[in-house]
Backbone as CSV, one residue per row, in Angstrom:
resi,resn,N_x,N_y,N_z,CA_x,CA_y,CA_z,C_x,C_y,C_z
1,MET,-0.106,-23.687,43.471,-0.207,-22.357,42.564,-1.212,-22.384,41.502
2,LYS,-2.262,-21.847,41.488,-3.117,-21.138,40.934,-2.947,-20.684,39.748
3,GLU,-3.113,-21.239,38.191,-2.874,-20.131,37.304,-3.871,-19.662,36.759
4,THR,-3.725,-18.208,36.204,-4.841,-17.284,36.070,-4.931,-16.863,34.865
5,ILE,-5.744,-17.116,33.764,-5.235,-16.219,32.250,-6.569,-15.163,31.792
6,LYS,-6.036,-13.994,31.756,-6.692,-13.000,31.677,-6.759,-12.331,30.018
7,GLU,-7.653,-12.778,29.152,-7.341,-12.451,27.846,-7.832,-10.904,27.651
8,HIS,-6.894,-10.555,27.265,-6.999,-9.125,26.685,-6.669,-8.646,25.450
9,PRO,-7.098,-7.673,25.089,-6.509,-7.504,23.310,-5.510,-6.933,23.075
10,LEU,-4.982,-6.603,24.105,-3.408,-6.462,23.807,-2.605,-8.019,23.679
11,ARG,-2.876,-8.703,24.730,-1.884,-9.713,24.946,-2.749,-10.339,26.158
12,THR,-2.379,-12.062,26.032,-3.078,-12.776,26.814,-2.198,-12.521,28.206
13,ILE,-2.735,-11.838,29.511,-2.202,-11.998,30.395,-2.068,-13.154,31.509
14,ILE,-1.161,-13.649,31.909,-0.867,-15.406,32.407,0.061,-14.846,33.830
15,LEU,-0.833,-15.162,35.061,0.049,-15.254,35.832,-0.412,-16.195,37.104
16,ARG,0.391,-16.294,38.012,0.177,-17.890,38.798,-0.093,-17.196,40.221
17,PHE,-1.053,-17.539,41.196,-1.022,-17.107,42.762,-1.298,-18.579,43.479
18,ASP,-0.521,-17.973,44.777,-0.518,-18.838,45.699,-1.879,-18.652,46.608
19,SER,-2.738,-19.632,46.245,-4.140,-19.714,46.689,-4.560,-19.556,48.454
20,SER,-3.092,-20.098,48.932,-3.267,-20.281,50.713,-2.952,-18.918,51.201
21,LYS,-2.628,-17.993,50.190,-2.300,-16.364,50.827,-3.214,-15.340,50.241
22,PRO,-3.807,-14.692,51.022,-4.978,-13.543,50.476,-3.984,-12.567,49.379
23,ILE,-5.329,-11.934,49.067,-4.083,-10.684,48.010,-4.677,-9.724,49.077
24,THR,-3.524,-8.991,49.573,-3.223,-7.806,50.372,-4.007,-6.643,49.301
25,ASP,-4.446,-5.421,49.947,-4.983,-4.131,49.296,-4.086,-3.868,48.101
26,PHE,-2.707,-3.687,48.937,-1.700,-2.994,47.927,-0.957,-3.836,46.865
27,GLU,-1.102,-4.855,46.720,-1.118,-6.185,46.113,-2.157,-5.718,44.604
28,GLN,-3.731,-5.714,45.277,-4.588,-5.466,44.250,-4.695,-4.511,43.507
29,ALA,-4.174,-3.584,44.067,-4.048,-2.288,43.831,-2.770,-1.962,42.449
30,ALA,-1.791,-2.922,42.849,-0.791,-2.863,41.835,-1.415,-3.580,40.370
31,LEU,-2.121,-4.705,40.956,-2.717,-5.620,39.800,-3.477,-4.337,38.893
32,ASN,-4.387,-4.046,39.475,-5.287,-3.185,39.045,-4.296,-2.062,38.226
33,SER,-3.587,-1.730,38.185,-2.642,-0.634,37.743,-1.826,-1.471,36.388
34,TYR,-1.289,-2.662,36.664,-0.763,-3.165,35.853,-2.054,-3.856,34.588
35,TYR,-3.135,-4.282,35.070,-4.320,-4.274,33.914,-4.325,-2.786,33.495
36,ALA,-4.365,-1.744,33.942,-4.815,-0.102,33.871,-3.790,-0.092,32.496
37,GLN,-2.441,-0.479,32.467,-1.460,-0.059,31.736,-1.503,-0.871,30.314
38,HIS,-2.200,-2.132,30.309,-2.339,-2.650,29.285,-3.907,-2.270,28.383
39,ASP,-4.576,-1.776,29.444,-5.853,-0.926,28.411,-5.160,0.066,27.882
40,LYS,-4.478,1.161,28.483,-4.050,2.411,27.665,-3.136,2.103,26.666
41,THR,-2.076,1.259,26.735,-1.765,0.269,25.681,-2.095,0.189,24.669
42,TRP,-3.227,-0.572,24.817,-3.806,-1.374,23.618,-4.843,0.045,22.862
43,GLU,-5.419,0.662,23.821,-6.107,1.917,23.286,-5.019,2.516,22.436
44,ALA,-3.687,2.930,22.987,-2.991,3.830,21.886,-2.564,3.226,20.645
45,LYS,-2.532,1.805,20.689,-2.587,0.818,19.430,-3.482,0.682,18.566
46,SER,-4.656,0.824,19.282,-6.078,0.950,18.325,-6.379,1.922,17.653
47,ASN,-5.608,3.053,18.451,-5.891,4.839,17.574,-4.798,4.761,16.778
48,LEU,-3.707,4.088,16.746,-2.764,4.502,16.154,-2.115,4.084,14.934
49,ARG,-3.536,2.468,14.782,-3.740,1.783,13.855,-4.731,2.548,12.873
50,THR,-5.449,2.943,13.327,-6.920,3.552,12.933,-6.552,4.833,12.232
51,HIS,-5.744,5.812,12.317,-5.285,6.898,11.973,-4.024,6.769,11.180
52,LYS,-3.600,5.430,11.333,-2.738,5.266,10.173,-3.071,4.150,8.971
53,ASP,-4.482,3.995,9.184,-4.941,3.556,7.866,-5.666,4.448,7.060
54,THR,-6.086,5.162,8.230,-6.871,6.884,7.605,-5.793,7.310,6.776
55,LEU,-4.656,7.645,7.058,-3.434,8.178,6.375,-3.061,7.504,5.176
56,PHE,-3.493,6.235,4.933,-3.377,5.633,3.716,-4.399,5.872,2.564
57,ASP,-5.688,6.100,3.208,-6.878,6.446,2.418,-6.276,7.764,1.596
58,LEU,-5.969,8.652,2.693,-5.842,9.909,2.034,-4.804,10.462,0.694
59,ASP,-3.694,9.082,1.129,-2.291,9.219,0.260,-2.688,8.449,-1.196
60,ILE,-3.996,7.836,-0.870,-4.378,7.032,-2.014,-5.021,8.414,-2.896
61,LYS,-5.831,9.253,-2.179,-6.598,10.286,-2.699,-5.521,11.331,-3.056
62,ILE,-4.607,11.564,-2.391,-3.735,12.575,-2.766,-3.172,12.391,-4.088
63,THR,-2.728,11.035,-4.350,-1.871,10.327,-5.402,-2.876,10.309,-6.744
64,GLU,-4.246,10.641,-6.529,-4.986,10.268,-7.653,-5.326,11.770,-8.410
65,LEU,-5.004,12.613,-7.006,-5.291,14.257,-7.477,-4.013,14.424,-7.871
66,GLU,-3.140,14.076,-7.860,-1.748,14.464,-8.253,-1.899,14.283,-9.971
67,TYR,-2.281,12.930,-10.070,-2.245,12.628,-11.522,-3.058,13.761,-12.357
68,LYS,-4.674,13.789,-11.785,-5.364,14.653,-12.333,-4.716,15.819,-12.771
69,LEU,-4.200,16.380,-11.599,-3.598,18.095,-11.708,-2.228,17.713,-13.013
70,TYR,-1.657,16.408,-12.957,-0.464,16.577,-13.773,-1.165,16.719,-15.398
71,ALA,-2.352,15.981,-15.624,-3.087,16.489,-16.903,-3.503,17.529,-17.216
72,ILE,-4.197,18.248,-16.009,-4.621,19.895,-16.424,-3.428,20.391,-16.590
73,GLU,-1.951,20.587,-16.082,-0.807,21.428,-16.056,-0.456,21.002,-17.725
74,GLN,-0.683,19.609,-18.116,0.048,19.511,-19.479,-1.135,20.090,-20.545
75,GLN,-2.203,20.169,-20.288,-3.443,20.880,-20.976,-3.141,22.707,-21.172
76,LEU,-2.696,23.124,-19.831,-2.401,24.564,-19.586,-0.773,24.805,-20.378
77,ASP,-0.128,23.995,-20.506,1.111,24.231,-21.161,0.653,24.391,-22.669
78,PHE,-0.137,23.493,-23.541,-0.234,23.679,-24.848,-1.192,24.863,-24.934
79,LEU,-2.686,25.211,-23.883,-3.154,26.476,-24.005,-1.978,27.487,-24.189
80,GLU,-1.415,27.558,-23.271,-0.626,28.892,-22.934,0.254,28.930,-24.078
81,ALA,1.000,27.748,-24.539,1.530,28.096,-25.662,0.886,28.448,-27.386
82,GLY,-0.128,27.865,-27.153,-1.163,28.187,-28.443,-1.709,29.644,-28.657
83,LEU,-1.806,29.858,-27.484,-2.334,31.298,-27.242,-1.444,32.408,-27.166
84,LYS,0.236,31.919,-26.937,1.115,32.636,-26.550,1.152,33.684,-25.313
85,ILE,0.493,32.891,-24.607,0.550,33.643,-23.138,1.647,33.593,-22.339
86,ALA,2.380,32.326,-22.655,3.496,31.749,-22.173,4.406,31.189,-22.908
87,HIS,5.639,30.727,-22.756,6.444,30.146,-23.693,6.870,28.804,-22.940
88,HIS,6.484,27.701,-23.935,6.878,26.722,-23.153,7.948,25.839,-24.219
89,PRO,9.062,25.915,-24.266,10.078,25.449,-25.178,10.095,24.048,-25.557
90,HIS,9.694,23.280,-24.250,9.933,21.868,-23.950,8.636,20.878,-24.213
91,LEU,7.578,21.612,-24.768,6.061,20.817,-25.055,6.784,19.434,-25.902
92,PRO,6.280,18.549,-25.212,5.760,17.124,-26.309,5.634,17.126,-27.957
93,LYS,6.656,16.604,-28.829,5.822,16.515,-29.870,4.534,15.463,-30.146
94,ILE,3.666,16.066,-30.894,1.935,15.329,-31.205,2.009,15.092,-32.277
95,GLU,2.062,14.153,-32.852,2.009,13.679,-34.441,0.892,13.785,-35.024
96,GLU,-0.285,13.589,-33.835,-1.731,13.798,-34.509,-2.144,15.148,-34.296
97,GLU,-3.155,15.223,-34.408,-4.107,16.873,-34.454,-4.830,16.476,-33.054
98,PHE,-5.012,17.346,-32.454,-5.732,17.538,-31.071,-6.383,18.653,-30.516
99,SER,-7.624,18.893,-29.763,-8.366,19.671,-29.207,-8.200,19.859,-27.730
100,ILE,-8.560,20.773,-27.323,-9.288,21.108,-26.038,-10.320,21.732,-26.087
101,HIS,-11.157,21.068,-25.377,-12.589,22.029,-25.487,-12.630,22.547,-23.920
102,ILE,-13.135,24.056,-24.596,-12.244,24.621,-23.216,-13.543,24.634,-22.102
103,ASP,-14.786,24.388,-22.389,-15.880,24.227,-21.760,-15.860,22.956,-20.473
104,GLU,-14.982,21.668,-21.690,-14.760,20.626,-20.430,-13.605,20.840,-20.126
105,PHE,-12.690,21.602,-20.255,-11.363,21.935,-19.492,-11.575,22.159,-18.357
106,ASN,-12.401,23.474,-18.328,-13.244,23.935,-17.319,-13.718,23.278,-16.113
107,THR,-14.673,22.391,-16.587,-15.502,21.524,-15.571,-14.188,20.501,-15.007
108,GLU,-13.374,20.074,-15.761,-12.291,19.348,-15.615,-11.634,20.196,-14.276
109,VAL,-11.116,21.357,-14.426,-10.460,22.072,-13.091,-11.764,22.336,-12.120
110,LEU,-12.431,22.724,-12.218,-13.560,23.056,-10.847,-13.947,21.394,-10.397
111,ALA,-13.812,20.500,-11.050,-13.996,19.481,-10.303,-13.152,18.884,-9.396
112,HIS,-11.647,19.191,-9.993,-10.384,18.789,-9.385,-10.577,19.617,-8.142
113,SER,-10.972,21.089,-8.225,-10.806,21.703,-7.008,-11.860,21.338,-6.104
114,ASP,-12.913,21.044,-6.766,-14.253,20.776,-5.720,-13.772,19.766,-4.539
115,THR,-12.713,18.431,-5.492,-12.427,17.200,-4.940,-11.141,17.708,-4.025
116,LEU,-10.514,18.640,-4.275,-9.647,19.028,-3.501,-10.032,19.456,-1.910
117,ASN,-11.031,20.609,-2.186,-11.550,20.754,-0.886,-12.149,19.897,-0.121
118,LYS,-12.790,18.995,-0.607,-13.491,17.599,0.065,-12.405,17.177,1.116
119,LEU,-11.005,16.895,0.277,-10.530,16.272,0.719,-9.735,16.713,1.673
120,ARG,-9.274,18.244,1.951,-8.961,19.260,3.151,-9.548,19.175,3.822
121,GLU,-11.006,18.915,3.953,-12.005,18.747,4.897,-11.516,17.325,5.775
122,GLU,-11.286,16.405,5.379,-10.484,15.121,5.466,-9.465,15.249,6.232
123,ILE,-8.844,15.784,5.853,-7.511,15.853,6.399,-7.403,16.691,7.544
124,ILE,-7.934,17.883,8.133,-7.692,18.518,8.773,-8.115,17.868,10.128
125,PRO,-9.269,17.171,10.237,-8.941,16.204,11.761,-8.295,15.456,12.169
126,GLU,-7.148,14.888,10.846,-6.442,13.874,11.049,-4.949,14.516,11.313
127,ILE,-4.907,16.042,11.043,-3.888,16.844,11.443,-4.022,17.110,13.226
128,THR,-5.427,17.753,13.146,-5.603,17.998,14.847,-5.415,17.031,15.433
129,TRP,-5.794,15.544,15.227,-5.612,14.186,16.001,-3.839,14.476,16.299
130,TYR,-3.055,14.085,14.850,-1.566,14.102,14.948,-1.124,15.144,16.163
131,ASN,-1.656,16.561,16.151,-0.919,17.538,16.996,-1.104,17.291,18.832
132,ASN,-2.438,16.521,18.727,-3.368,16.615,20.125,-1.937,15.527,20.607
133,TRP,-2.200,14.480,19.644,-1.555,13.245,20.447,0.151,13.796,20.833
134,ALA,0.535,14.381,19.482,1.991,14.605,20.251,2.392,15.578,21.164
135,ASP,1.297,16.694,21.553,1.311,17.441,22.483,1.183,16.656,23.684
136,PHE,0.650,15.480,23.247,0.287,14.526,25.006,1.063,13.875,25.204
137,ILE,2.259,13.192,24.279,3.060,12.379,24.641,4.240,13.095,25.272
138,TYR,4.566,13.866,24.291,5.303,15.098,25.100,5.047,15.627,26.390
139,GLU,3.686,15.725,26.926,3.575,16.099,28.420,3.261,14.607,29.486
140,HIS,3.537,13.609,28.661,2.940,12.698,29.202,3.899,11.280,28.945
141,GLU,5.405,11.324,28.876,6.144,10.635,28.115,6.019,8.921,28.836
142,ASP,5.588,8.661,30.149,5.103,7.444,30.329,3.611,7.222,30.174
143,TRP,3.421,7.602,29.048,1.820,7.727,28.714,0.994,6.726,29.568
144,CYS,1.196,5.174,29.536,0.605,4.102,29.988,0.552,3.884,31.490
145,TYR,1.305,4.535,32.266,1.530,4.565,33.706,0.699,5.240,34.498
146,ASP,0.463,5.102,35.743,-0.402,5.646,36.679,0.577,6.277,38.002
147,GLU,-0.408,6.517,38.904,0.295,6.776,39.984,-0.039,5.686,40.980
148,ASP,-0.530,4.293,40.197,0.286,3.227,41.327,0.916,2.111,40.635
149,SER,1.603,2.710,39.738,2.279,1.828,38.861,3.360,1.420,39.388
150,ASP,4.136,2.282,40.522,5.321,1.998,41.488,4.750,0.572,42.303
151,LEU,3.482,0.357,42.399,3.571,-0.703,43.354,4.078,-1.869,43.262
152,ILE,3.856,-2.248,41.784,4.696,-3.762,41.263,6.053,-3.588,41.686
153,HIS,6.832,-2.844,41.535,8.123,-2.926,42.367,7.575,-2.849,43.694
154,GLU,7.044,-2.718,44.167,7.019,-2.625,45.856,6.151,-4.692,46.268
155,VAL,5.303,-4.847,45.048,5.138,-6.358,44.825,6.581,-7.574,45.113
156,PHE,7.594,-6.947,43.945,8.465,-7.697,43.901,9.593,-7.610,45.472
157,ARG,9.108,-6.346,45.731,10.549,-6.430,46.952,9.517,-7.413,48.464
158,ARG,8.342,-7.395,48.049,7.553,-7.760,49.302,7.314,-9.399,48.841
159,TYR,7.950,-10.109,48.266,7.503,-10.817,47.408,7.262,-12.487,48.634
160,GLU,7.532,-12.295,49.702,7.910,-13.415,50.624,6.274,-13.151,50.900
161,GLU,5.308,-12.253,51.048,4.227,-11.955,51.602,3.040,-12.078,50.459
162,VAL,3.207,-11.784,49.217,2.233,-11.626,48.665,2.027,-12.815,47.722
163,SER,0.446,-12.866,47.366,0.053,-14.090,46.747,0.708,-14.356,45.529
164,ILE,0.829,-13.228,44.776,1.342,-13.493,43.220,2.365,-14.398,43.364
165,ASP,2.779,-14.936,42.190,4.193,-15.651,41.675,5.069,-14.744,41.105
166,ILE,6.149,-14.420,42.139,6.883,-13.426,41.433,7.304,-13.665,39.620
167,ILE,7.921,-15.370,39.989,8.434,-15.567,38.650,7.543,-15.158,37.504
168,SER,6.122,-15.816,37.722,5.327,-15.357,36.865,4.958,-14.110,36.607
169,LEU,5.245,-13.280,37.326,4.554,-11.738,37.282,6.171,-11.327,36.255
170,ASP,7.184,-11.595,37.006,8.229,-11.232,35.766,8.355,-11.532,34.702
171,ASP,7.937,-13.044,34.294,7.752,-13.312,32.967,6.768,-12.801,32.589
172,ASP,5.428,-12.359,32.764,4.570,-11.715,31.683,4.867,-10.425,32.009
173,GLN,5.387,-9.519,32.839,5.477,-8.644,32.730,6.981,-7.993,31.319
174,GLN,7.351,-8.747,31.218,8.467,-8.872,30.029,8.183,-9.002,28.642
175,ALA,6.740,-9.957,29.044,6.114,-10.002,27.750,5.045,-8.743,27.266
176,PHE,4.734,-8.019,28.445,3.998,-6.613,28.257,4.917,-5.719,27.688
177,PHE,6.578,-5.789,28.012,7.037,-4.753,27.952,7.398,-4.782,26.256
178,ASP,7.325,-5.817,25.873,7.609,-6.397,24.518,6.412,-5.709,23.712
179,ALA,5.253,-6.237,23.854,4.162,-5.432,23.346,3.906,-3.872,23.377
180,HIS,4.208,-3.401,24.690,4.061,-1.885,24.502,5.623,-1.221,23.835
181,SER,6.559,-1.941,23.205,7.638,-1.500,22.453,7.060,-1.604,21.210
182,GLU,6.541,-2.358,20.702,5.865,-2.301,19.692,4.743,-1.187,19.193
183,VAL,4.265,-0.700,20.552,3.367,0.275,20.112,4.181,1.422,20.230
184,TYR,5.267,1.841,20.819,6.357,2.460,20.294,6.542,2.457,19.032
185,THR,6.853,1.436,18.511,7.441,1.588,17.183,6.347,1.741,16.003
186,LEU,5.161,1.032,16.651,4.105,2.113,15.330,3.602,3.079,15.619
187,GLN,4.110,3.840,16.978,3.979,5.272,16.916,5.238,6.294,16.102
188,THR,6.010,5.378,16.397,7.049,6.434,15.119,6.891,6.105,13.631
189,GLU,6.452,4.758,13.366,5.721,4.817,12.101,4.412,5.699,11.789
190,TYR,4.010,5.983,12.232,2.670,6.891,12.229,3.237,8.361,11.892
191,PHE,4.170,8.628,12.685,4.596,10.067,12.984,5.276,10.442,11.758
192,LYS,6.048,9.357,11.572,6.671,9.315,10.092,5.807,9.597,8.503
193,TYR,4.748,8.608,8.734,3.914,8.439,7.898,3.165,9.951,7.621
194,ALA,2.599,10.284,8.706,1.794,11.276,8.968,2.049,12.634,7.969
195,GLN,3.545,12.918,8.391,4.420,13.606,8.050,4.423,14.180,6.405
196,GLN,4.872,12.582,5.963,5.121,12.540,4.783,3.513,12.579,4.273
197,VAL,2.719,11.992,4.568,1.140,12.540,3.690,0.832,14.046,4.142
198,PHE,1.076,14.518,4.813,0.679,16.158,5.029,1.764,16.931,4.429
199,ASN,2.925,16.566,4.308,3.403,16.929,2.881,2.897,16.978,1.795
200,MET,2.749,15.639,1.284,1.983,15.474,0.173,1.134,16.582,-0.367
201,PHE,0.050,16.678,0.707,-0.826,17.502,0.412,-0.678,18.548,0.043
202,ASN,0.347,19.384,1.417,0.661,21.097,1.014,1.445,21.186,-0.236
203,ILE,2.113,20.174,-0.815,2.824,20.267,-2.125,1.548,20.303,-3.112
204,LEU,0.522,19.188,-2.994,-0.371,19.378,-3.843,-1.398,20.681,-4.097
205,GLN,-1.754,20.926,-2.678,-2.594,22.394,-2.747,-1.662,23.605,-3.247
206,GLU,-0.374,23.578,-3.533,0.392,24.875,-3.694,0.118,24.346,-5.284
207,GLN,0.666,23.561,-5.844,0.490,23.174,-6.901,-0.816,23.366,-7.847
208,ALA,-2.009,22.981,-7.342,-3.196,22.976,-7.694,-3.581,24.345,-7.841
209,GLU,-3.069,25.233,-6.731,-3.595,26.912,-6.272,-2.629,27.472,-7.772
210,LYS,-1.497,27.065,-8.232,-0.885,27.540,-9.287,-1.784,27.520,-10.692
211,ALA,-2.084,26.136,-10.926,-2.884,25.698,-11.572,-4.198,26.513,-12.180
212,TYR,-4.722,26.497,-11.131,-6.303,27.021,-11.081,-6.023,28.575,-11.385
213,ARG,-4.991,28.907,-10.831,-4.714,30.473,-11.392,-4.357,31.051,-12.840
214,ARG,-3.302,29.623,-13.214,-2.985,29.202,-14.775,-4.636,29.633,-15.453
215,THR,-5.535,28.926,-15.027,-6.803,28.302,-15.428,-7.562,29.947,-15.853
216,GLU,-7.551,30.555,-14.534,-8.097,31.981,-14.967,-7.831,33.020,-15.882
217,ARG,-6.284,32.655,-16.088,-5.766,33.640,-16.940,-5.954,33.615,-18.381
218,VAL,-6.357,32.020,-18.737,-6.630,31.581,-19.910,-7.951,31.637,-20.017
219,ASP,-8.660,31.626,-19.268,-10.074,31.732,-19.593,-10.543,33.270,-19.531
220,ALA,-9.636,34.014,-18.917,-10.003,35.704,-18.766,-9.477,36.068,-20.615
221,TYR,-8.335,35.668,-20.867,-7.536,35.950,-22.203,-8.422,35.332,-23.365
222,ILE,-8.982,34.549,-23.142,-10.025,33.659,-24.039,-11.558,34.554,-24.331
223,HIS,-11.734,34.839,-23.198,-13.424,35.335,-23.088,-12.771,36.983,-24.018
224,LYS,-11.736,37.513,-23.564,-11.424,38.770,-24.005,-11.130,38.770,-25.338
225,ASN,-10.427,38.032,-26.060,-9.601,38.115,-27.359,-10.049,37.230,-28.256
226,LEU,-10.617,35.790,-27.806,-11.354,35.126,-28.926,-12.921,34.677,-28.466
227,LYS,-13.700,35.368,-28.361,-14.671,35.423,-27.818,-15.722,34.560,-28.903
228,ASP,-15.497,35.049,-30.757,-16.195,34.165,-31.564,-15.790,32.726,-31.875
229,LEU,-14.154,32.546,-31.219,-14.105,31.355,-31.992,-14.354,30.056,-31.509
230,GLY,-15.428,30.110,-30.312,-15.916,28.674,-29.952,-15.440,28.907,-28.617
231,ASP,-15.635,27.082,-28.194,-15.445,26.367,-26.983,-14.354,25.597,-27.082
232,THR,-13.700,25.601,-28.559,-12.353,24.505,-28.819,-11.479,25.244,-29.245
233,PHE,-10.388,24.912,-28.681,-8.849,25.322,-29.076,-7.883,24.425,-29.868
């Protein structure tokens, strides 16, 4: 028996062959299909890893904007209460005097809006990839297999005439199934995390839009009623 080792990025493929027997056409086709399964599984694994990493980066950016939005909302609470635009009975008590510079505050809100728009441009391609991959695996449940995949079973059935050692093929295939299962686990993790990140972004957008509208009302009130008080409140 001659052992062959094929270094594949998914996993090392180790098979043994009887050098006294020529590899038949159907056996070669089966092996080509087997290698192709590794290629497709590795491609899926690489894509899922890449997009999961991108989601992590988006998660960080969303969280940063959440914190900044919280600071904006706090200032809005004080502005609305001070201007008597809205009633906020649960405002925190602050012992020391403080002031809010309207121009600086508006600049802060505009910067937040601009960053949110840029983040939206980053997240849209990820939503598109998510939807496309979900559609693909729905239509191709056995996405790593092709029309020649059944030839492997034929190899097992015709074990007496094939060149490949059936025991080595069975051992290697079991190892492939383990690697393939890991990709399915990664895929499940990806879908769950993607839904979480997309939901976070949707909530951020909704809350941000409310804060932006509140800012517009405060700004309009100040310009209409308090023009001569300067830009500090």
